[in-house]
PDB file of C-alpha atoms and ligand atoms in Angstrom:
ATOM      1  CA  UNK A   1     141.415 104.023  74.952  1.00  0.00           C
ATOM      2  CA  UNK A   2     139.586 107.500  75.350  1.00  0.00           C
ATOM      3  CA  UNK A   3     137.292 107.711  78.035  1.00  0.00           C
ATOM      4  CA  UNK A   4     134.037 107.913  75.564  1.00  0.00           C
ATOM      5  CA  UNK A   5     135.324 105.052  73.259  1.00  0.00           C
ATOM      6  CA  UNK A   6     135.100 102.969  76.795  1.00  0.00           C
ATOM      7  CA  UNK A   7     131.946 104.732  77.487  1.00  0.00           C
ATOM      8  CA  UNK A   8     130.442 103.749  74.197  1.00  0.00           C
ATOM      9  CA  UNK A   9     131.730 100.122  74.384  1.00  0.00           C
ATOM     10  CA  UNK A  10     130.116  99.986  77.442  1.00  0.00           C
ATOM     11  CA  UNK A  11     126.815 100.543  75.672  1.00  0.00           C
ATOM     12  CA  UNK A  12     127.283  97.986  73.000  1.00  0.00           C
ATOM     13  CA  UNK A  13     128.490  95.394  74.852  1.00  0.00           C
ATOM     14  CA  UNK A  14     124.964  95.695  77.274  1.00  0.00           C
ATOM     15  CA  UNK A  15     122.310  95.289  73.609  1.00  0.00           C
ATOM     16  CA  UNK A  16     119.334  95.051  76.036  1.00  0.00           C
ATOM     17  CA  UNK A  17     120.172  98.875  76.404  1.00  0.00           C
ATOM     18  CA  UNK A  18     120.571 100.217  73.193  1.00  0.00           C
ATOM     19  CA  UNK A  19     118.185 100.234  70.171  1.00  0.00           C
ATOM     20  CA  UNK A  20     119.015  97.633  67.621  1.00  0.00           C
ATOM     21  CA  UNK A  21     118.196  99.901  65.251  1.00  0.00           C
ATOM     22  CA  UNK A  22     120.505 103.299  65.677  1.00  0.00           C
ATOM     23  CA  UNK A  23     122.666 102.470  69.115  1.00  0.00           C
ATOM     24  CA  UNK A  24     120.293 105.043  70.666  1.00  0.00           C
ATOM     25  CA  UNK A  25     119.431 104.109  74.508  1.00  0.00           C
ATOM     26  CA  UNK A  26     115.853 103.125  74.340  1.00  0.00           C
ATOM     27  CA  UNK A  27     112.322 102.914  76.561  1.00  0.00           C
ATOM     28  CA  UNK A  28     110.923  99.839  77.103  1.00  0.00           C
ATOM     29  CA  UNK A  29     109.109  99.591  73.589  1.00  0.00           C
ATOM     30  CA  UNK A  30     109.954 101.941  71.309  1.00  0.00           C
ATOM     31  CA  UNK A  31     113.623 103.381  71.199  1.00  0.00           C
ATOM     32  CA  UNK A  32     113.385 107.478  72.142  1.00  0.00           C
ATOM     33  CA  UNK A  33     115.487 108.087  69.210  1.00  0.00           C
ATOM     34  CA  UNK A  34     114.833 106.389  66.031  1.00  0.00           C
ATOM     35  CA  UNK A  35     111.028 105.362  67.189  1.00  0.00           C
ATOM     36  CA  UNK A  36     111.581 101.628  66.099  1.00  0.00           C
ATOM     37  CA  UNK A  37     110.207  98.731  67.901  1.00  0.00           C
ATOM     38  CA  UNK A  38     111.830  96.917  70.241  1.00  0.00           C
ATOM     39  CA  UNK A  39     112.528  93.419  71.121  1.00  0.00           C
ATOM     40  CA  UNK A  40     110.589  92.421  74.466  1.00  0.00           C
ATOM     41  CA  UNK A  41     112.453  92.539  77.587  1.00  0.00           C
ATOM     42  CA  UNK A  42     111.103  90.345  80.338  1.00  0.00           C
ATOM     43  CA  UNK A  43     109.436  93.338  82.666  1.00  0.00           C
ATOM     44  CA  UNK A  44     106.877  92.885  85.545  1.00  0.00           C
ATOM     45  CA  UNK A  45     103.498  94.775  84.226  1.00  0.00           C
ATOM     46  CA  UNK A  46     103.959  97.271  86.595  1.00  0.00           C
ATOM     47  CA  UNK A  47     107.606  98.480  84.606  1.00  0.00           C
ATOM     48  CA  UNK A  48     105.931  97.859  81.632  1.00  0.00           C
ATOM     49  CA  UNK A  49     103.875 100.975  81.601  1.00  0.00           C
ATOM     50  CA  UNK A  50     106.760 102.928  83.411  1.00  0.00           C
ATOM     51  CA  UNK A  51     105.054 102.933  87.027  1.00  0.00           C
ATOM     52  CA  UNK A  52     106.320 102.041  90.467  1.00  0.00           C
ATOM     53  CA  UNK A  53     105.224  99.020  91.843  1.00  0.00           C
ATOM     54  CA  UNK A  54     102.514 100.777  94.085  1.00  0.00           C
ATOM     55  CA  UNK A  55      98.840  99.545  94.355  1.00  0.00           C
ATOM     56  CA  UNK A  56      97.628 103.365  93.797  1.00  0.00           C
ATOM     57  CA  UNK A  57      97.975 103.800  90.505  1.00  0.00           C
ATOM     58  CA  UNK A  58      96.855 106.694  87.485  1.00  0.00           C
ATOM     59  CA  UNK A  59      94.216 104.639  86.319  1.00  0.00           C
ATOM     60  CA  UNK A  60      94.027 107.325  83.375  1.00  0.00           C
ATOM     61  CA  UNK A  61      97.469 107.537  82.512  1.00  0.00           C
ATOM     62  CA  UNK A  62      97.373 103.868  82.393  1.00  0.00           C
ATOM     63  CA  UNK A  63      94.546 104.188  80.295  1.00  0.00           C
ATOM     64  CA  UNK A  64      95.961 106.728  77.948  1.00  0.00           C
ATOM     65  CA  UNK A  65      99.167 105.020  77.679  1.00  0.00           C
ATOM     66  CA  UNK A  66      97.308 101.304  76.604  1.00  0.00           C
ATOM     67  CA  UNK A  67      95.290 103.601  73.882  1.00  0.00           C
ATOM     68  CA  UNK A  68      98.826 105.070  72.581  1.00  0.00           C
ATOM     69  CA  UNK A  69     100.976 101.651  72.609  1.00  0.00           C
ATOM     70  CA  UNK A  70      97.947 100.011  71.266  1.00  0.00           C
ATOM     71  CA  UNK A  71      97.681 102.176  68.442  1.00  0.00           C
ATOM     72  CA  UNK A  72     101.381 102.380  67.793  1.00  0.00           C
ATOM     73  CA  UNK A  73     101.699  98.317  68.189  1.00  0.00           C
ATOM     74  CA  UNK A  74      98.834  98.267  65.242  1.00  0.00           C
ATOM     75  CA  UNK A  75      99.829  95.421  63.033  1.00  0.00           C
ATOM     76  CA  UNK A  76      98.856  98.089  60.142  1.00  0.00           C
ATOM     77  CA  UNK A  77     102.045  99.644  61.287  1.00  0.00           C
ATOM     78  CA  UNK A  78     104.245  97.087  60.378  1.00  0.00           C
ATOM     79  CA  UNK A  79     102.433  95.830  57.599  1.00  0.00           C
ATOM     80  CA  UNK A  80     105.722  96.684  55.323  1.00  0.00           C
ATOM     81  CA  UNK A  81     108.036  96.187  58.317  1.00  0.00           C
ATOM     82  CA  UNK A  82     110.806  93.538  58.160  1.00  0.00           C
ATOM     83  CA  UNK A  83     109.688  90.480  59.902  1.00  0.00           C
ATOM     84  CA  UNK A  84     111.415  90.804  63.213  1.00  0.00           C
ATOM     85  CA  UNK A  85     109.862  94.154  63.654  1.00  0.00           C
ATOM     86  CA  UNK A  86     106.401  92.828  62.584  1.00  0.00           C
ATOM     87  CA  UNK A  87     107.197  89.494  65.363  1.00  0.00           C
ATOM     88  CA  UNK A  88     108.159  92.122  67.941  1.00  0.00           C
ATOM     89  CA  UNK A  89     105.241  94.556  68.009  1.00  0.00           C
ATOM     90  CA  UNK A  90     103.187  91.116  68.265  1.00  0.00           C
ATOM     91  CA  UNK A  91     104.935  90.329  70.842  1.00  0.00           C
ATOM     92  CA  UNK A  92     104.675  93.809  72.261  1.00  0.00           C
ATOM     93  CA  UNK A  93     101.204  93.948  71.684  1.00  0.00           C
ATOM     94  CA  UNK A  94     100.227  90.738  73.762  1.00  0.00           C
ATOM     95  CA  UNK A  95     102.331  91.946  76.618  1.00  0.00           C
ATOM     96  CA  UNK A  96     100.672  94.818  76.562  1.00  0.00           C
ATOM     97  CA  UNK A  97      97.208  93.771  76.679  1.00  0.00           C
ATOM     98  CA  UNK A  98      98.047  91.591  79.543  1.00  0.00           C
ATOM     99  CA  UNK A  99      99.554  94.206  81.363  1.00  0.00           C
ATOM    100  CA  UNK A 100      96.428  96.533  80.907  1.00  0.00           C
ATOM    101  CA  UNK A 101      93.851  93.497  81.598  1.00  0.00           C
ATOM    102  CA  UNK A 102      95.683  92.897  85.064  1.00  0.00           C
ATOM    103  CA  UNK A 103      96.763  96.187  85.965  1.00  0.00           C
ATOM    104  CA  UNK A 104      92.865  98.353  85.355  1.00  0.00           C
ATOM    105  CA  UNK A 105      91.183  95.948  87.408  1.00  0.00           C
ATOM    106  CA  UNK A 106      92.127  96.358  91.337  1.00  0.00           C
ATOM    107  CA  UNK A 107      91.654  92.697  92.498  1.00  0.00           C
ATOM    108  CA  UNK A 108      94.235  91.310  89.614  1.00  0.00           C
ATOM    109  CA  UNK A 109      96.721  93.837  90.411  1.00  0.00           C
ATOM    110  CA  UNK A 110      96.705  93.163  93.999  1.00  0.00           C
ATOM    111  CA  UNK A 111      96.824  89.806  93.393  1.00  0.00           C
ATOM    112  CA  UNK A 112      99.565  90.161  90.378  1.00  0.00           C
ATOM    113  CA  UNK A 113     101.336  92.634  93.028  1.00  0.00           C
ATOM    114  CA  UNK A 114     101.294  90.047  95.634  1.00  0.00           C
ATOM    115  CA  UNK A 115     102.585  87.265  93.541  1.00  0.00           C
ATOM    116  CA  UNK A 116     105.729  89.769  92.376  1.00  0.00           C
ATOM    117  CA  UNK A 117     106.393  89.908  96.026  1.00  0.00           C
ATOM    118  CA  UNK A 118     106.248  85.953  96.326  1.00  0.00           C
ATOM    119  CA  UNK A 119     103.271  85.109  97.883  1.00  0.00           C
ATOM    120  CA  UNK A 120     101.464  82.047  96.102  1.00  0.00           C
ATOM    121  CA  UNK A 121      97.939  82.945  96.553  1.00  0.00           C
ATOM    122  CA  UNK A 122      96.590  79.719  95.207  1.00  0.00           C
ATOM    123  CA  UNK A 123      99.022  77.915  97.439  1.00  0.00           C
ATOM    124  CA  UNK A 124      98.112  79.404 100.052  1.00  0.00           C
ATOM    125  CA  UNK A 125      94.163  78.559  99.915  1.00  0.00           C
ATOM    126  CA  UNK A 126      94.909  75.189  98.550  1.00  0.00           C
ATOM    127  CA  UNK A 127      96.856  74.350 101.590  1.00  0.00           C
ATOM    128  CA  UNK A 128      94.055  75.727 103.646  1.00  0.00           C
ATOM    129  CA  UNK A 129      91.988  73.112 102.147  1.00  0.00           C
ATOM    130  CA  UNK A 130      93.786  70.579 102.206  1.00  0.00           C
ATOM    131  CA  UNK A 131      94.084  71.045 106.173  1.00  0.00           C
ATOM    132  CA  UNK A 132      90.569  71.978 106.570  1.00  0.00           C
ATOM    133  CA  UNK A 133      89.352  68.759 104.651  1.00  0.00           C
ATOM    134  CA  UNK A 134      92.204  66.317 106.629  1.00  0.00           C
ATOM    135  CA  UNK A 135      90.175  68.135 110.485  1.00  0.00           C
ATOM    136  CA  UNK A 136      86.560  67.468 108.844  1.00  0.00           C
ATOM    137  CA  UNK A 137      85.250  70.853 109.333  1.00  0.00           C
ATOM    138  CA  UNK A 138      84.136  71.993 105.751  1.00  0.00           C
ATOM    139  CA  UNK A 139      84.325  70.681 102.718  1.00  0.00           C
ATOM    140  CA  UNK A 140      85.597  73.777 100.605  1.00  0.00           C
ATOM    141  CA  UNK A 141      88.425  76.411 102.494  1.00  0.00           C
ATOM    142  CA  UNK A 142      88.962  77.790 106.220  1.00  0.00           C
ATOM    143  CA  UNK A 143      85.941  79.366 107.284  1.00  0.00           C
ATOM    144  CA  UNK A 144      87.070  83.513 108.317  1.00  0.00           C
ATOM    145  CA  UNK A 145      86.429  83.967 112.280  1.00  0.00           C
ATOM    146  CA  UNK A 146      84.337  86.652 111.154  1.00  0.00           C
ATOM    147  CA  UNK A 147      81.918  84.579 109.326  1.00  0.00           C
ATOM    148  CA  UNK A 148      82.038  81.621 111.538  1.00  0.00           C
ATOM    149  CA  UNK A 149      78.059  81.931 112.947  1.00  0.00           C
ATOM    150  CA  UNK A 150      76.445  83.285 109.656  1.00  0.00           C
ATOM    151  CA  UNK A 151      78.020  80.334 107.395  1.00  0.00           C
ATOM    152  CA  UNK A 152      77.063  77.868 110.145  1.00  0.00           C
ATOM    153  CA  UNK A 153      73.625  78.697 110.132  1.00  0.00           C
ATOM    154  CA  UNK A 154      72.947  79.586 106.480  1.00  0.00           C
ATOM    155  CA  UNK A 155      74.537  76.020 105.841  1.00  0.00           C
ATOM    156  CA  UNK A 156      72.034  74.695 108.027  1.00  0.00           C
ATOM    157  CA  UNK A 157      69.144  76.813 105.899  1.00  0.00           C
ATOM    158  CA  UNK A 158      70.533  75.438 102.814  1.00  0.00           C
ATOM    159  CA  UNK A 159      70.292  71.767 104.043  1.00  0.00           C
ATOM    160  CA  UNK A 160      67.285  71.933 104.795  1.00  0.00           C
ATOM    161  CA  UNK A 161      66.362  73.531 101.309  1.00  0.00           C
ATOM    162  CA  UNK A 162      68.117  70.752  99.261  1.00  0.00           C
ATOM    163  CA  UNK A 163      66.001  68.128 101.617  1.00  0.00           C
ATOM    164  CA  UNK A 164      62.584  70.077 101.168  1.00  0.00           C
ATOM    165  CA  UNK A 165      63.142  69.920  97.469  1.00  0.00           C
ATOM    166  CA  UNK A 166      63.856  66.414  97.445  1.00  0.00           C
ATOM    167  CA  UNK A 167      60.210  65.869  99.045  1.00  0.00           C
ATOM    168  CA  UNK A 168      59.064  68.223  96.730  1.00  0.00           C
ATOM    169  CA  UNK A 169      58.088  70.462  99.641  1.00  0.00           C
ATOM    170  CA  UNK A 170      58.730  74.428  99.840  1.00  0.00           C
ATOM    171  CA  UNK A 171      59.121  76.886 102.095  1.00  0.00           C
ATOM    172  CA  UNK A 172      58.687  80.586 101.182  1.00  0.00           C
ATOM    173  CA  UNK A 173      60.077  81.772 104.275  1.00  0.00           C
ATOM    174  CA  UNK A 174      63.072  79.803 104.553  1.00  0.00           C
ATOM    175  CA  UNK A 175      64.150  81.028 100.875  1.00  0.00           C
ATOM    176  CA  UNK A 176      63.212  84.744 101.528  1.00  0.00           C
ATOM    177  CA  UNK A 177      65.624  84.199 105.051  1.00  0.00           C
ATOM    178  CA  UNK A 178      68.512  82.850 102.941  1.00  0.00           C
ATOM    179  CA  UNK A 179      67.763  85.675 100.178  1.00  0.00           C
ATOM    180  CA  UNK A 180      68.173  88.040 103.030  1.00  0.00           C
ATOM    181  CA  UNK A 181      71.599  86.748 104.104  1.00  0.00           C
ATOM    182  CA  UNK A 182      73.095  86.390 100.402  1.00  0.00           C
ATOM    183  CA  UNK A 183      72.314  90.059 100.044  1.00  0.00           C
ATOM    184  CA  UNK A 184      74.139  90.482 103.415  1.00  0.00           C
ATOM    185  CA  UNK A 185      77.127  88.525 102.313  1.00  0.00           C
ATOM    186  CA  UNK A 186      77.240  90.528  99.178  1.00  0.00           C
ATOM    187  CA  UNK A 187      77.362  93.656 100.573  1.00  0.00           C
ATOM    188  CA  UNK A 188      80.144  92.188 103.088  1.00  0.00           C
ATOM    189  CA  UNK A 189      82.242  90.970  99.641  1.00  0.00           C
ATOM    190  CA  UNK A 190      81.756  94.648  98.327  1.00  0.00           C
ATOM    191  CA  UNK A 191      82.969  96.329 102.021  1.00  0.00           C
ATOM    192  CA  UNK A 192      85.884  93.880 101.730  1.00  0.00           C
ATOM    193  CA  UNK A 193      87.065  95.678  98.382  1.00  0.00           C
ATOM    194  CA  UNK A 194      87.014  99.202 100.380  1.00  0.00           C
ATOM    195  CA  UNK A 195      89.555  97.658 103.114  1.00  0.00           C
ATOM    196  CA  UNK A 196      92.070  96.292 100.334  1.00  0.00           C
ATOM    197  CA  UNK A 197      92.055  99.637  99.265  1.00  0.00           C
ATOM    198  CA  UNK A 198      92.530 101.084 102.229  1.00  0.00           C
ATOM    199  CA  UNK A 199      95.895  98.730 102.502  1.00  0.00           C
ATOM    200  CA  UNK A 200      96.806  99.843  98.895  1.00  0.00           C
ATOM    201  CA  UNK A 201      98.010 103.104 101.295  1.00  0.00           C
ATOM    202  CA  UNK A 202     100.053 101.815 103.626  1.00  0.00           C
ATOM    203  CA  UNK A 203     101.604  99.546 101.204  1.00  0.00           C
ATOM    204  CA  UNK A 204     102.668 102.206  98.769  1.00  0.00           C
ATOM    205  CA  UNK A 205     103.874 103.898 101.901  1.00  0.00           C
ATOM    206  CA  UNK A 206     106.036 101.264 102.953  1.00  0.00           C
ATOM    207  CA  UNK A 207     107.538 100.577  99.403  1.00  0.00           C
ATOM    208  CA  UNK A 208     110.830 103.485  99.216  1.00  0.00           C
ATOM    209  CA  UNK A 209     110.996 103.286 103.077  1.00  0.00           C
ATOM    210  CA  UNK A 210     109.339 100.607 105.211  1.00  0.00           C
ATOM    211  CA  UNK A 211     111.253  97.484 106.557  1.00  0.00           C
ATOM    212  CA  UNK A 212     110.406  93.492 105.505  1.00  0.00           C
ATOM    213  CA  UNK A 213     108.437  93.310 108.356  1.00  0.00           C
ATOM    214  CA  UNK A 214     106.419  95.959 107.687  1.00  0.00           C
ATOM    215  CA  UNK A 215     105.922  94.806 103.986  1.00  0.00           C
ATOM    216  CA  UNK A 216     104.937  91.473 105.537  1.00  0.00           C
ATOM    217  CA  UNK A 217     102.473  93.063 107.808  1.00  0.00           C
ATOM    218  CA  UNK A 218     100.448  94.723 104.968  1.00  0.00           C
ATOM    219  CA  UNK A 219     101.036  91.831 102.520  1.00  0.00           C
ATOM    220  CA  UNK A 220      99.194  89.301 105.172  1.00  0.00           C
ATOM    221  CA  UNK A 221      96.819  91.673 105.586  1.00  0.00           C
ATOM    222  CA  UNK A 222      96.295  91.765 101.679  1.00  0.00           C
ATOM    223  CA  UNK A 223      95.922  88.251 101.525  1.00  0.00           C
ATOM    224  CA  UNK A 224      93.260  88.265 104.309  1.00  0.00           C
ATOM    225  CA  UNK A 225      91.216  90.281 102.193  1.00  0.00           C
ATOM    226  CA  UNK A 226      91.359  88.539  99.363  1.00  0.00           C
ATOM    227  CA  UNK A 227      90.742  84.853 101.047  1.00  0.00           C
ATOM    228  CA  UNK A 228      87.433  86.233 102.699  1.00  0.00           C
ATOM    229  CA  UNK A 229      86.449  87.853  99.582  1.00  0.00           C
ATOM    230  CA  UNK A 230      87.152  84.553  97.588  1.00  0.00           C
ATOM    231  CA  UNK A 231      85.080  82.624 100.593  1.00  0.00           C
ATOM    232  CA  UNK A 232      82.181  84.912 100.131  1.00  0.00           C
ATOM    233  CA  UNK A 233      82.329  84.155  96.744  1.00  0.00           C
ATOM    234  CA  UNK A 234      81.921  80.566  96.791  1.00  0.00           C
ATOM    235  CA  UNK A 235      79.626  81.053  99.400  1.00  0.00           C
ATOM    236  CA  UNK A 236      77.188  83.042  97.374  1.00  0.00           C
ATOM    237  CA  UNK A 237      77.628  80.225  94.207  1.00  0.00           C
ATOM    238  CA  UNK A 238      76.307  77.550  97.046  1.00  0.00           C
ATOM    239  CA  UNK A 239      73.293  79.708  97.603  1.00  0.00           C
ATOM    240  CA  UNK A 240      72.637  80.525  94.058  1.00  0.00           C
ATOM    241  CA  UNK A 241      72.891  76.804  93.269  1.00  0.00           C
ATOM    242  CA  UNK A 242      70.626  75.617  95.827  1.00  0.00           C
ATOM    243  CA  UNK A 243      68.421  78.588  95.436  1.00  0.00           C
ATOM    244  CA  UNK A 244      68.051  77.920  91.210  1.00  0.00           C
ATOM    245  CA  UNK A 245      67.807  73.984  91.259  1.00  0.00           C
TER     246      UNK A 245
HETATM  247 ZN1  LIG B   1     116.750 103.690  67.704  1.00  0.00          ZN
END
């Protein structure tokens, strides 16, 4: 056996490589060669589109590339196609819009990121609460450090609004006070957006070149972020609710 009849063996034996269509090797979609659509291979979103799995990423070349798979993915396309092809570029086409949908907006992709690298977020706060409910010391998730005082006293405020209303009393300064603090707590949820950013940079740092522990540094510090940001969030609800019933 010649070296290139083992060499193209090699190629047919692996069909996730090679387009189904003329042999060709092919991208992840479309094959480079013949232009036909491809079956989908299980990818993470990030591979999808062709990028590294970095937290910075071309948010217009992502853009651009959604506009030119989506177009090319067009069921219009395949109208006369054989019915693989038409299945396919469905298939292609839901990927795809899942991809883009958690990729453009920079909570999901953190949060998609961190899940790639095995960190259960939802886990993670459930067993928060869990633990929090089994001490007694609120009802909901692990109050931040940071927020211990200001969620102690605006739950105190908003007490004391759900009993006024029961007597059918009111108190205009109370409700301006804990209209105050909401728009505190949203600019706080808004700051907390700027510092996951900021640890979008060291992680894309540390992904060619920093150790585990490293990775684990930045990825707690990820998940910080998002729990206080998801606190704040709930936190605001409670005030709305009390403040609209
Ligand atoms: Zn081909």
């Amino acid at each position: 056996m010649t070296e290139t009849l083992r060499a193209v063996l090699s190629i047919l034996s692996e069909p996730s490589g090679a387009c189904w269509s003329c042999g060709e090797m092919r991208a992840a979609h479309f094959c480079s060669a013949c232009g036909k659509v491809q079956p989908p291979v299980p990818v993470d979103y990030f591979s999808f589109f062709g990028f590294p799995r970095k937290l910075n990423i071309d948010e217009k070349r992502l853009e651009q590339e959604f506009y030119d798979l989506s177009r090319k993915l067009h069921p219009d396309v395949y109208a006369q196609a054989e019915n693989r092809e038409q299945q396919w570029s469905l298939e292609q086409s839901s990927l795809l819009n899942d991809a883009y949908r958690t990729l453009k907006d920079p909570i999901k992709r953190t949060e998609y990121l961190l899940r790639l690298e095995g960190v259960e977020l939802e886990e993670q706060s459930k067993s928060a609460t869990e633990k929090a409910r089994a001490s007694g010391e609120i009802k909901k998730q692990v109050v931040p450090p940071d927020l211990l005082e200001e969620v102690f006293e605006l739950n105190m405020q908003l007490e004391e609004v759900r009993a006024q209303k029961k007597l059918g009393e009111d108190d205009p300064a109370l409700i301006e006070e804990i209209g105050k603090q909401k728009l505190a707590l949203e600019e706080k949820y808004e700051a907390l957006l700027s510092e996951l950013k900021g640890y979008w940079a060291d992680w894309d740092k540390l992904v060619d070149c920093g150790t585990e522990d490293d990775r684990r540094d930045v990825r707690n510090k990820m998940v910080d972020v998002l729990n206080r940001r998801n606190y704040i969030r709930n936190l605001v609800r409670d005030v709305n609710e009390v403040l609209e019933s």
